[in-house]
Amino acid sequence: MAHKKAGGSSRNGRDSQGQRLGVKRYGGQTVRAGTVIVRQRGTKIHPGRHVGLGRDFTIYALVDGVVHFDHANKRSRRANVAPSLNGNGAAPEPAA
Protein backbone atom coordinates (compact mmCIF):
# COMPACT_ATOMS: atom_id res chain seq x y z
CA MET A 1 0.00 0.00 0.00
CA ALA A 2 1.23 3.40 -0.84
CA HIS A 3 1.26 5.69 2.16
CA LYS A 4 2.12 9.36 2.32
CA LYS A 5 4.03 10.43 5.40
CA ALA A 6 2.80 13.39 7.39
CA GLY A 7 4.34 16.62 6.08
CA GLY A 8 6.72 18.45 8.36
CA SER A 9 5.87 21.95 9.47
CA SER A 10 7.61 24.81 7.76
CA ARG A 11 10.25 26.73 9.69
CA ASN A 12 9.32 29.91 7.89
CA GLY A 13 5.86 31.43 7.95
CA ARG A 14 6.32 34.01 10.72
CA ASP A 15 6.40 37.77 10.56
CA SER A 16 6.10 40.61 13.02
CA GLN A 17 3.31 43.16 13.01
CA GLY A 18 3.96 46.50 11.35
CA GLN A 19 4.80 49.30 13.78
CA ARG A 20 2.65 51.95 12.09
CA LEU A 21 5.42 54.51 11.90
CA GLY A 22 5.46 57.54 9.62
CA VAL A 23 3.97 60.97 9.14
CA LYS A 24 0.44 61.18 10.58
CA ARG A 25 -0.32 64.83 9.74
CA TYR A 26 1.09 66.40 6.60
CA GLY A 27 2.09 69.98 5.82
CA GLY A 28 -0.90 72.32 5.61
CA GLN A 29 -3.14 70.19 7.85
CA THR A 30 -4.61 71.73 10.99
CA VAL A 31 -3.88 70.07 14.32
CA ARG A 32 -5.02 70.41 17.92
CA ALA A 33 -2.56 70.51 20.81
CA GLY A 34 -1.40 66.97 21.58
CA THR A 35 -1.99 65.62 18.07
CA VAL A 36 0.72 63.21 16.90
CA ILE A 37 2.45 64.56 13.79
CA VAL A 38 5.15 61.90 13.21
CA ARG A 39 5.85 58.47 14.73
CA GLN A 40 9.46 57.50 14.14
CA ARG A 41 12.49 55.59 15.40
CA GLY A 42 15.20 58.12 16.18
CA THR A 43 15.05 61.72 15.00
CA LYS A 44 14.59 61.37 11.25
CA ILE A 45 12.52 64.55 11.62
CA HIS A 46 13.49 67.02 14.34
CA PRO A 47 11.06 69.07 16.45
CA GLY A 48 10.70 72.75 15.55
CA ARG A 49 8.53 75.57 16.88
CA HIS A 50 5.47 74.62 18.98
CA VAL A 51 6.29 70.92 18.64
CA GLY A 52 7.28 68.42 21.35
CA LEU A 53 9.43 65.29 21.20
CA GLY A 54 8.23 62.24 23.13
CA ARG A 55 10.34 59.59 24.83
CA ASP A 56 9.87 57.29 21.83
CA PHE A 57 10.78 60.14 19.41
CA THR A 58 7.13 60.85 18.58
CA ILE A 59 6.64 64.43 17.40
CA TYR A 60 3.42 66.07 18.59
CA ALA A 61 1.80 69.52 18.50
CA LEU A 62 2.04 71.73 21.60
CA VAL A 63 -0.52 74.27 20.32
CA ASP A 64 -3.49 74.34 17.95
CA GLY A 65 -2.40 75.36 14.46
CA VAL A 66 -1.14 74.30 11.04
CA VAL A 67 1.68 71.82 10.43
CA HIS A 68 4.55 72.68 8.13
CA PHE A 69 7.87 71.01 7.45
CA ASP A 70 11.14 72.71 6.56
CA HIS A 71 14.87 71.99 6.54
CA ALA A 72 16.91 73.04 9.57
CA ASN A 73 20.03 72.61 7.43
CA LYS A 74 21.02 70.60 4.37
CA ARG A 75 20.47 67.23 6.04
CA SER A 76 17.84 67.48 8.77
CA ARG A 77 14.12 67.99 8.31
CA ARG A 78 12.09 69.81 10.94
CA ALA A 79 8.39 69.80 11.82
CA ASN A 80 6.74 73.03 13.01
CA VAL A 81 3.26 74.16 13.96
CA ALA A 82 2.14 77.69 13.12
CA PRO A 83 -0.31 78.62 15.91
CA SER A 84 -3.86 79.53 14.93
CA LEU A 85 -4.84 82.93 16.29
CA ASN A 86 -8.62 82.68 15.95
CA GLY A 87 -9.05 79.92 18.58
CA ASN A 88 -11.18 77.48 16.57
CA GLY A 89 -8.31 75.35 15.28
CA ALA A 90 -8.44 76.90 11.83
CA ALA A 91 -5.50 78.62 10.24
CA PRO A 92 -5.47 82.41 10.21
CA GLU A 93 -6.32 83.91 6.84
CA PRO A 94 -3.20 85.00 4.94
CA ALA A 95 -2.88 88.73 4.34
CA ALA A 96 -3.36 89.48 0.65
Coordinates of C-alpha atoms in Angstrom, one line a residue:
M1 CA 0.0 0.0 0.0
A2 CA 1.2 3.4 -0.8
H3 CA 1.3 5.7 2.2
K4 CA 2.1 9.4 2.3
K5 CA 4.0 10.4 5.4
A6 CA 2.8 13.4 7.4
G7 CA 4.3 16.6 6.1
G8 CA 6.7 18.5 8.4
S9 CA 5.9 22.0 9.5
S10 CA 7.6 24.8 7.8
R11 CA 10.3 26.7 9.7
N12 CA 9.3 29.9 7.9
G13 CA 5.9 31.4 7.9
R14 CA 6.3 34.0 10.7
D15 CA 6.4 37.8 10.6
S16 CA 6.1 40.6 13.0
Q17 CA 3.3 43.2 13.0
G18 CA 4.0 46.5 11.3
Q19 CA 4.8 49.3 13.8
R20 CA 2.6 52.0 12.1
L21 CA 5.4 54.5 11.9
G22 CA 5.5 57.5 9.6
V23 CA 4.0 61.0 9.1
K24 CA 0.4 61.2 10.6
R25 CA -0.3 64.8 9.7
Y26 CA 1.1 66.4 6.6
G27 CA 2.1 70.0 5.8
G28 CA -0.9 72.3 5.6
Q29 CA -3.1 70.2 7.9
T30 CA -4.6 71.7 11.0
V31 CA -3.9 70.1 14.3
R32 CA -5.0 70.4 17.9
A33 CA -2.6 70.5 20.8
G34 CA -1.4 67.0 21.6
T35 CA -2.0 65.6 18.1
V36 CA 0.7 63.2 16.9
I37 CA 2.5 64.6 13.8
V38 CA 5.2 61.9 13.2
R39 CA 5.9 58.5 14.7
Q40 CA 9.5 57.5 14.1
R41 CA 12.5 55.6 15.4
G42 CA 15.2 58.1 16.2
T43 CA 15.0 61.7 15.0
K44 CA 14.6 61.4 11.3
I45 CA 12.5 64.6 11.6
H46 CA 13.5 67.0 14.3
P47 CA 11.1 69.1 16.5
G48 CA 10.7 72.7 15.6
R49 CA 8.5 75.6 16.9
H50 CA 5.5 74.6 19.0
V51 CA 6.3 70.9 18.6
G52 CA 7.3 68.4 21.4
L53 CA 9.4 65.3 21.2
G54 CA 8.2 62.2 23.1
R55 CA 10.3 59.6 24.8
D56 CA 9.9 57.3 21.8
F57 CA 10.8 60.1 19.4
T58 CA 7.1 60.8 18.6
I59 CA 6.6 64.4 17.4
Y60 CA 3.4 66.1 18.6
A61 CA 1.8 69.5 18.5
L62 CA 2.0 71.7 21.6
V63 CA -0.5 74.3 20.3
D64 CA -3.5 74.3 18.0
G65 CA -2.4 75.4 14.5
V66 CA -1.1 74.3 11.0
V67 CA 1.7 71.8 10.4
H68 CA 4.5 72.7 8.1
F69 CA 7.9 71.0 7.4
D70 CA 11.1 72.7 6.6
H71 CA 14.9 72.0 6.5
A72 CA 16.9 73.0 9.6
N73 CA 20.0 72.6 7.4
K74 CA 21.0 70.6 4.4
R75 CA 20.5 67.2 6.0
S76 CA 17.8 67.5 8.8
R77 CA 14.1 68.0 8.3
R78 CA 12.1 69.8 10.9
A79 CA 8.4 69.8 11.8
N80 CA 6.7 73.0 13.0
V81 CA 3.3 74.2 14.0
A82 CA 2.1 77.7 13.1
P83 CA -0.3 78.6 15.9
S84 CA -3.9 79.5 14.9
L85 CA -4.8 82.9 16.3
N86 CA -8.6 82.7 16.0
G87 CA -9.0 79.9 18.6
N88 CA -11.2 77.5 16.6
G89 CA -8.3 75.4 15.3
A90 CA -8.4 76.9 11.8
A91 CA -5.5 78.6 10.2
P92 CA -5.5 82.4 10.2
E93 CA -6.3 83.9 6.8
P94 CA -3.2 85.0 4.9
A95 CA -2.9 88.7 4.3
A96 CA -3.4 89.5 0.6

